Amino acid sequence: MSRSCCWFLAVLWVWWLPWMLVEAEDQQGGDCLAMKCGNVNISHPFWLTDRATGRACGSDPYPDFDVACINSTPTLRSSIPFNRGFKILNISYEERSFYAVDLGKLDVLNATDKCRPVFYNTSVKLTPPFKIAPVNLNLILYNCTEEDGAAATARLNRELAPTNVSCGNQWVVFARAGVPHDGTGNYNNYTLKGCAAVVVPVPASSEGANASNYKQLFDDGFLLTWDPP
Ligand SMILES: *[C@@H]1O[C@H](CO)[C@@H](O)[C@H](O)[C@H]1NC(C)=O
Ligand SMILES: *[C@@H]1O[C@H](CO)[C@@H](O)[C@H](O)[C@H]1NC(C)=O
Ligand SMILES: *[C@@H]1O[C@H](CO)[C@@H](O)[C@H](O)[C@H]1NC(C)=O
Ligand SMILES: *[C@@H]1O[C@H](CO)[C@@H](O)[C@H](O)[C@H]1NC(C)=O
Ligand SMILES: *[C@@H]1O[C@H](CO)[C@@H](O)[C@H](O)[C@H]1NC(C)=O
Ligand SMILES: *[C@@H]1O[C@H](CO)[C@@H](O)[C@H](O)[C@H]1NC(C)=O
Ligand SMILES: *[C@@H]1O[C@H](CO)[C@@H](O)[C@H](O)[C@H]1NC(C)=O
Ligand SMILES: *[C@@H]1O[C@H](CO)[C@@H](O)[C@H](O)[C@H]1NC(C)=O
């Protein structure tokens, strides 16, 4: 076999690995009779996988609405490989909305080697049926380079709070809280020279919150809605 072939197979295997593990862990959680994961009721259009048979609960499961029940935590998948998805806190079936936590952000905060993981815009991790509700506020994470002085300028900015995410003398991440939803999605009013921005929705109730509490704001979750399948 050629080297490129083996490399391809290795990539394919690594790509599937997280979902194989999730499948294995599913065995502890999915229960078609109760249709429940942790304290959250999971029903149409969402669906779980039955712990005994390994098959989907419900006869006609909708793609994108599959919920993995991992250690009693209902988890919606991320559209980005190797990135953990969203922990569902609660669901309002009447209002077609739910509160969720972007787990990928917490993983970056928790990483031991801060130089490696990457922050993604929360919006790009969502599959098409799911939308970030405009009532949320946002927290912007600015990844500023040290070399050109962008980080030094950011340190003087009272509206920015330093975070624990940085990589030696290369770059450092700052947080800004209280940014309203921008329907265009480009957040042009909030660009900073030399700093790459990532937008994370936080609850509307966080109005006036201190950006230094970024971890707590991520943990509180934010509101999403879905389009009927
Ligand atoms: C889940 O469903 C059960 C049975 O329909 C109901 O009694 C319970 O209150 C629901 N729990 C939540 C958190 O909505
Ligand atoms: C759902 O969770 C959010 C975030 O924790 C909370 O603000 C809201 O009150 C909860 N809603 C219900 C119906 O429990
Ligand atoms: C982060 O790490 C702490 C301590 O190692 C652990 O208790 C916590 O569950 C971790 N959080 C996440 C989101 O993985
Ligand atoms: C910050 O930006 C650098 C490039 O300047 C990138 O290598 C790094 O992964 C980014 N860090 C995060 C946490 O996104
Ligand atoms: C960041 O690090 C500081 C000092 O190392 C610590 O006091 C603080 O709790 C950390 N904050 C978070 C959100 O991890
Ligand atoms: C950007 O700022 C301008 C001037 O302050 C304001 O008129 C406009 O509404 C803002 N745009 C957004 C999307 O917040
Ligand atoms: C995140 O979204 C903002 C606003 O749309 C955009 O300016 C930025 O380039 C995006 N960042 C990444 C890493 O995709
Ligand atoms: C935000 O919290 C930080 C750390 O607790 C504190 O130093 C700072 O003064 C606070 N900022 C505001 C505007 O309250």
Short mmCIF file of C-alpha atoms and ligand atoms in Angstrom, two decimals:
data_model
loop_
_atom_site.label_atom_id
_atom_site.label_comp_id
_atom_site.label_asym_id
_atom_site.label_seq_id
_atom_site.Cartn_x
_atom_site.Cartn_y
_atom_site.Cartn_z
CA MET A 1 0.00 0.00 0.00
CA SER A 2 1.15 3.51 -0.69
CA ARG A 3 1.93 5.86 2.18
CA SER A 4 -0.85 8.26 1.28
CA CYS A 5 -3.34 5.42 1.48
CA CYS A 6 -2.26 4.45 5.00
CA TRP A 7 -2.30 8.07 6.06
CA PHE A 8 -5.83 8.38 4.75
CA LEU A 9 -6.96 5.30 6.68
CA ALA A 10 -5.34 6.65 9.84
CA VAL A 11 -7.14 9.98 9.44
CA LEU A 12 -10.42 8.17 8.80
CA TRP A 13 -9.97 6.08 11.93
CA VAL A 14 -9.12 9.06 14.13
CA TRP A 15 -12.11 10.94 12.68
CA TRP A 16 -14.52 8.20 13.74
CA LEU A 17 -12.91 7.47 17.08
CA PRO A 18 -14.76 10.13 19.13
CA TRP A 19 -18.12 8.89 17.85
CA MET A 20 -17.23 5.27 18.46
CA LEU A 21 -16.47 6.23 22.07
CA VAL A 22 -19.72 8.17 22.32
CA GLU A 23 -21.59 5.12 21.00
CA ALA A 24 -19.95 2.97 23.66
CA GLU A 25 -20.85 5.44 26.41
CA ASP A 26 -24.40 5.69 25.08
CA GLN A 27 -25.00 2.25 26.51
CA GLN A 28 -25.20 3.81 29.97
CA GLY A 29 -27.72 6.45 29.05
CA GLY A 30 -30.30 6.12 26.30
CA ASP A 31 -33.63 4.71 27.46
CA CYS A 32 -36.43 4.57 24.91
CA LEU A 33 -39.17 4.01 27.50
CA ALA A 34 -38.30 6.97 29.68
CA MET A 35 -37.07 9.16 26.79
CA LYS A 36 -34.97 10.94 29.31
CA CYS A 37 -31.29 11.80 29.73
CA GLY A 38 -30.34 13.15 33.14
CA ASN A 39 -33.17 15.52 34.04
CA VAL A 40 -34.02 16.41 30.46
CA ASN A 41 -36.95 14.87 28.58
CA ILE A 42 -35.87 14.03 25.04
CA SER A 43 -38.71 13.73 22.54
CA HIS A 44 -39.73 14.66 18.98
CA PRO A 45 -37.89 15.97 17.00
CA PHE A 46 -34.91 15.06 19.21
CA TRP A 47 -34.03 11.41 19.69
CA LEU A 48 -31.75 9.19 21.70
CA THR A 49 -30.21 5.82 20.94
CA ASP A 50 -31.61 2.89 22.90
CA ARG A 51 -29.10 1.55 25.38
CA ALA A 52 -30.07 -2.09 24.87
CA THR A 53 -30.44 -2.35 21.09
CA GLY A 54 -28.13 0.48 20.02
CA ARG A 55 -30.91 1.63 17.68
CA ALA A 56 -32.55 5.03 17.50
CA CYS A 57 -35.55 5.62 19.76
CA GLY A 58 -38.41 6.46 17.39
CA SER A 59 -38.95 4.99 13.97
CA ASP A 60 -38.00 7.95 11.82
CA PRO A 61 -35.15 9.84 13.47
CA TYR A 62 -34.33 13.26 12.06
CA PRO A 63 -30.74 13.90 11.12
CA ASP A 64 -29.04 16.61 13.26
CA PHE A 65 -31.49 16.04 16.13
CA ASP A 66 -29.62 13.07 17.60
CA VAL A 67 -28.72 13.53 21.24
CA ALA A 68 -25.91 11.49 22.77
CA CYS A 69 -26.53 10.70 26.42
CA ILE A 70 -23.03 10.79 27.94
CA ASN A 71 -22.87 10.20 31.71
CA SER A 72 -26.47 11.45 32.00
CA THR A 73 -25.59 14.61 30.07
CA PRO A 74 -27.65 15.17 26.91
CA THR A 75 -25.18 16.29 24.28
CA LEU A 76 -25.84 17.73 20.84
CA ARG A 77 -23.01 17.19 18.42
CA SER A 78 -20.70 19.85 16.97
CA SER A 79 -20.38 20.22 13.20
CA ILE A 80 -16.61 20.58 13.76
CA PRO A 81 -14.70 17.28 14.13
CA PHE A 82 -12.80 16.77 17.42
CA ASN A 83 -14.78 19.57 19.04
CA ARG A 84 -17.23 18.68 21.79
CA GLY A 85 -20.76 19.84 21.07
CA PHE A 86 -23.42 21.36 23.29
CA LYS A 87 -24.68 20.24 26.68
CA ILE A 88 -28.48 20.66 26.72
CA LEU A 89 -29.66 22.23 30.00
CA ASN A 90 -33.42 22.20 29.33
CA ILE A 91 -35.85 22.18 26.40
CA SER A 92 -39.12 24.05 25.81
CA TYR A 93 -40.99 22.00 23.20
CA GLU A 94 -43.81 24.59 23.07
CA GLU A 95 -41.44 27.44 22.27
CA ARG A 96 -39.12 25.29 20.15
CA SER A 97 -36.16 26.52 22.17
CA PHE A 98 -33.53 25.18 24.52
CA TYR A 99 -30.66 26.34 26.73
CA ALA A 100 -27.23 24.82 26.03
CA VAL A 101 -23.57 25.16 26.99
CA ASP A 102 -20.82 25.23 24.35
CA LEU A 103 -18.55 22.50 25.76
CA GLY A 104 -15.68 23.25 23.36
CA LYS A 105 -15.09 26.60 25.12
CA LEU A 106 -14.79 24.92 28.52
CA ASP A 107 -12.38 22.37 27.05
CA VAL A 108 -10.05 25.15 25.92
CA LEU A 109 -10.16 26.74 29.39
CA ASN A 110 -9.40 23.34 30.91
CA ALA A 111 -6.59 22.36 28.55
CA THR A 112 -3.17 21.85 30.12
CA ASP A 113 -1.32 22.85 26.96
CA LYS A 114 -2.93 26.18 26.11
CA CYS A 115 -0.91 26.60 22.90
CA ARG A 116 -2.78 23.84 21.08
CA PRO A 117 -6.59 24.11 21.34
CA VAL A 118 -8.49 26.65 19.25
CA PHE A 119 -11.57 28.75 20.01
CA TYR A 120 -14.25 28.57 17.31
CA ASN A 121 -17.20 30.88 16.81
CA THR A 122 -20.12 29.13 18.46
CA SER A 123 -22.27 29.79 15.38
CA VAL A 124 -20.06 27.68 13.09
CA LYS A 125 -20.42 24.66 15.38
CA LEU A 126 -24.20 24.50 14.89
CA THR A 127 -25.90 22.40 12.22
CA PRO A 128 -28.55 24.18 10.09
CA PRO A 129 -31.77 23.50 12.07
CA PHE A 130 -30.35 25.27 15.12
CA LYS A 131 -30.21 29.05 15.53
CA ILE A 132 -28.78 31.29 18.24
CA ALA A 133 -31.67 33.35 19.65
CA PRO A 134 -31.22 37.13 19.14
CA VAL A 135 -32.17 37.81 22.77
CA ASN A 136 -28.82 36.46 23.96
CA LEU A 137 -25.96 38.81 24.73
CA ASN A 138 -22.47 37.85 23.58
CA LEU A 139 -18.99 37.58 24.94
CA ILE A 140 -16.17 38.24 22.49
CA LEU A 141 -12.86 36.45 22.90
CA TYR A 142 -9.97 38.40 21.37
CA ASN A 143 -6.84 36.42 20.53
CA CYS A 144 -4.18 39.16 20.35
CA THR A 145 -0.64 38.73 19.12
CA GLU A 146 2.19 39.86 21.41
CA GLU A 147 4.77 40.58 18.72
CA ASP A 148 3.06 43.57 17.06
CA GLY A 149 1.93 45.14 20.34
CA ALA A 150 -1.77 44.25 19.92
CA ALA A 151 -1.74 42.43 23.27
CA ALA A 152 -0.09 45.39 25.00
CA THR A 153 -2.78 47.73 23.64
CA ALA A 154 -5.52 45.34 24.75
CA ARG A 155 -4.08 45.22 28.31
CA LEU A 156 -4.73 48.98 28.59
CA ASN A 157 -8.34 48.64 27.42
CA ARG A 158 -10.66 48.79 30.46
CA GLU A 159 -13.43 46.98 28.61
CA LEU A 160 -11.30 43.87 28.16
CA ALA A 161 -10.54 41.29 30.83
CA PRO A 162 -7.51 39.03 30.52
CA THR A 163 -8.26 35.28 30.39
CA ASN A 164 -6.14 32.31 31.40
CA VAL A 165 -5.70 31.30 27.78
CA SER A 166 -2.35 32.35 26.33
CA CYS A 167 0.72 30.89 24.66
CA GLY A 168 4.06 32.13 25.95
CA ASN A 169 5.13 35.33 24.24
CA GLN A 170 3.07 34.58 21.12
CA TRP A 171 -0.55 35.44 21.91
CA VAL A 172 -3.05 35.99 24.70
CA VAL A 173 -6.87 35.91 24.82
CA PHE A 174 -9.02 38.74 26.29
CA ALA A 175 -12.76 38.78 26.95
CA ARG A 176 -15.36 41.51 26.36
CA ALA A 177 -18.86 41.06 27.84
CA GLY A 178 -22.24 42.64 27.09
CA VAL A 179 -22.08 42.63 23.28
CA PRO A 180 -25.58 42.67 21.75
CA HIS A 181 -26.63 40.30 18.97
CA ASP A 182 -25.61 41.51 15.48
CA GLY A 183 -28.09 40.31 12.86
CA THR A 184 -25.48 40.57 10.10
CA GLY A 185 -23.23 38.22 12.10
CA ASN A 186 -20.08 40.22 11.36
CA TYR A 187 -19.74 42.21 14.63
CA ASN A 188 -17.88 44.95 12.73
CA ASN A 189 -18.30 47.45 15.59
CA TYR A 190 -16.14 45.24 17.80
CA THR A 191 -13.05 44.50 15.73
CA LEU A 192 -9.63 45.09 17.33
CA LYS A 193 -6.49 45.44 15.25
CA GLY A 194 -4.10 42.51 15.67
CA CYS A 195 -6.69 40.44 17.53
CA ALA A 196 -8.76 37.60 16.03
CA ALA A 197 -12.31 37.66 17.42
CA VAL A 198 -14.56 34.77 18.36
CA VAL A 199 -18.19 35.36 19.38
CA VAL A 200 -19.80 33.29 22.16
CA PRO A 201 -23.48 33.78 23.10
CA VAL A 202 -24.22 34.18 26.81
CA PRO A 203 -27.60 34.59 28.54
CA ALA A 204 -29.57 37.81 28.21
CA SER A 205 -29.70 37.84 32.02
CA SER A 206 -25.94 38.51 32.07
CA GLU A 207 -26.53 42.22 31.28
CA GLY A 208 -23.88 44.20 33.18
CA ALA A 209 -21.77 41.12 33.94
CA ASN A 210 -18.03 41.53 34.43
CA ALA A 211 -16.02 39.98 31.56
CA SER A 212 -13.68 38.49 34.17
CA ASN A 213 -16.48 36.02 34.91
CA TYR A 214 -16.18 34.50 31.44
CA LYS A 215 -16.04 30.92 32.76
CA GLN A 216 -19.30 31.37 34.70
CA LEU A 217 -20.94 33.03 31.68
CA PHE A 218 -20.07 30.03 29.48
CA ASP A 219 -21.38 27.63 32.15
CA ASP A 220 -24.73 29.48 32.32
CA GLY A 221 -25.53 28.54 28.71
CA PHE A 222 -27.51 30.47 26.11
CA LEU A 223 -30.81 30.21 24.26
CA LEU A 224 -31.21 28.41 20.92
CA THR A 225 -34.21 27.76 18.72
CA TRP A 226 -34.84 25.12 16.06
CA ASP A 227 -36.60 24.99 12.72
CA PRO A 228 -39.04 22.09 12.50
CA PRO A 229 -37.51 19.21 10.51
C1 LIG B 1 -40.61 14.91 31.73
O1 LIG B 1 -41.75 14.16 31.37
C2 LIG B 1 -42.44 13.61 32.49
C3 LIG B 1 -43.54 12.68 31.97
O2 LIG B 1 -44.18 13.27 30.86
C4 LIG B 1 -42.98 14.75 33.33
O3 LIG B 1 -43.65 14.24 34.46
C5 LIG B 1 -41.81 15.61 33.81
O4 LIG B 1 -42.29 16.73 34.53
C6 LIG B 1 -40.97 16.08 32.63
N1 LIG B 1 -39.76 16.72 33.12
C7 LIG B 1 -39.34 17.91 32.68
C8 LIG B 1 -38.06 18.41 33.28
O5 LIG B 1 -39.95 18.54 31.84
C1 LIG B 2 -33.42 26.61 31.54
O1 LIG B 2 -32.04 26.87 31.85
C2 LIG B 2 -31.73 28.25 31.86
C3 LIG B 2 -30.24 28.37 32.04
O2 LIG B 2 -29.79 27.67 33.17
C4 LIG B 2 -32.52 28.96 32.95
O3 LIG B 2 -32.23 30.33 32.92
C5 LIG B 2 -34.00 28.74 32.70
O4 LIG B 2 -34.74 29.29 33.75
C6 LIG B 2 -34.32 27.26 32.59
N1 LIG B 2 -35.70 27.11 32.17
C7 LIG B 2 -36.50 26.21 32.71
C8 LIG B 2 -37.89 26.17 32.19
O5 LIG B 2 -36.13 25.46 33.59
C1 LIG B 3 -12.18 20.88 33.97
O1 LIG B 3 -11.24 20.33 34.87
C2 LIG B 3 -11.73 20.20 36.19
C3 LIG B 3 -10.60 19.75 37.09
O2 LIG B 3 -9.65 19.02 36.39
C4 LIG B 3 -12.89 19.21 36.18
O3 LIG B 3 -13.42 19.10 37.49
C5 LIG B 3 -13.97 19.72 35.25
O4 LIG B 3 -15.01 18.77 35.15
C6 LIG B 3 -13.41 19.99 33.89
N1 LIG B 3 -14.43 20.64 33.10
C7 LIG B 3 -14.74 20.26 31.87
C8 LIG B 3 -15.79 21.05 31.20
O5 LIG B 3 -14.20 19.33 31.30
C1 LIG B 4 -4.72 32.28 18.75
O1 LIG B 4 -4.17 32.68 17.51
C2 LIG B 4 -3.03 31.91 17.13
C3 LIG B 4 -2.51 32.51 15.83
O2 LIG B 4 -2.17 33.86 16.04
C4 LIG B 4 -3.43 30.47 16.95
O3 LIG B 4 -2.32 29.69 16.62
C5 LIG B 4 -4.04 29.96 18.25
O4 LIG B 4 -4.51 28.63 18.08
C6 LIG B 4 -5.19 30.83 18.70
N1 LIG B 4 -5.65 30.40 20.01
C7 LIG B 4 -6.94 30.11 20.30
C8 LIG B 4 -7.21 29.67 21.71
O5 LIG B 4 -7.84 30.17 19.51
C1 LIG B 5 -7.17 31.88 36.04
O1 LIG B 5 -5.93 31.77 36.75
C2 LIG B 5 -5.94 32.48 37.96
C3 LIG B 5 -4.54 32.46 38.53
O2 LIG B 5 -3.81 31.41 37.99
C4 LIG B 5 -6.95 31.83 38.90
O3 LIG B 5 -6.99 32.54 40.12
C5 LIG B 5 -8.32 31.88 38.25
O4 LIG B 5 -9.25 31.16 39.05
C6 LIG B 5 -8.30 31.26 36.87
N1 LIG B 5 -9.58 31.52 36.25
C7 LIG B 5 -10.20 30.63 35.50
C8 LIG B 5 -11.50 31.05 34.92
O5 LIG B 5 -9.74 29.52 35.25
C1 LIG B 6 -22.41 50.06 15.12
O1 LIG B 6 -22.16 51.34 15.66
C2 LIG B 6 -22.90 52.37 15.04
C3 LIG B 6 -22.43 53.71 15.60
O2 LIG B 6 -22.34 53.67 17.00
C4 LIG B 6 -24.40 52.12 15.30
O3 LIG B 6 -25.17 53.12 14.69
C5 LIG B 6 -24.79 50.76 14.73
O4 LIG B 6 -26.13 50.46 15.05
C6 LIG B 6 -23.88 49.67 15.30
N1 LIG B 6 -24.16 48.43 14.58
C7 LIG B 6 -24.42 47.30 15.22
C8 LIG B 6 -24.70 46.12 14.35
O5 LIG B 6 -24.44 47.18 16.44
C1 LIG B 7 -15.72 34.66 14.15
O1 LIG B 7 -16.76 35.52 13.81
C2 LIG B 7 -16.36 36.88 13.67
C3 LIG B 7 -17.60 37.70 13.45
O2 LIG B 7 -18.33 37.21 12.36
C4 LIG B 7 -15.37 36.98 12.50
O3 LIG B 7 -14.93 38.32 12.38
C5 LIG B 7 -14.17 36.09 12.82
O4 LIG B 7 -13.29 36.08 11.73
C6 LIG B 7 -14.60 34.67 13.11
N1 LIG B 7 -13.46 33.96 13.65
C7 LIG B 7 -13.07 32.76 13.24
C8 LIG B 7 -11.88 32.17 13.91
O5 LIG B 7 -13.68 32.16 12.36
C1 LIG B 8 -14.24 42.98 37.11
O1 LIG B 8 -13.63 41.99 37.93
C2 LIG B 8 -12.24 42.17 38.09
C3 LIG B 8 -11.68 40.95 38.82
O2 LIG B 8 -12.56 40.51 39.80
C4 LIG B 8 -12.00 43.48 38.86
O3 LIG B 8 -10.61 43.69 39.02
C5 LIG B 8 -12.59 44.62 38.04
O4 LIG B 8 -12.50 45.82 38.77
C6 LIG B 8 -14.06 44.35 37.73
N1 LIG B 8 -14.50 45.37 36.79
C7 LIG B 8 -15.62 46.05 36.97
C8 LIG B 8 -15.96 47.07 35.91
O5 LIG B 8 -16.33 45.88 37.94
#
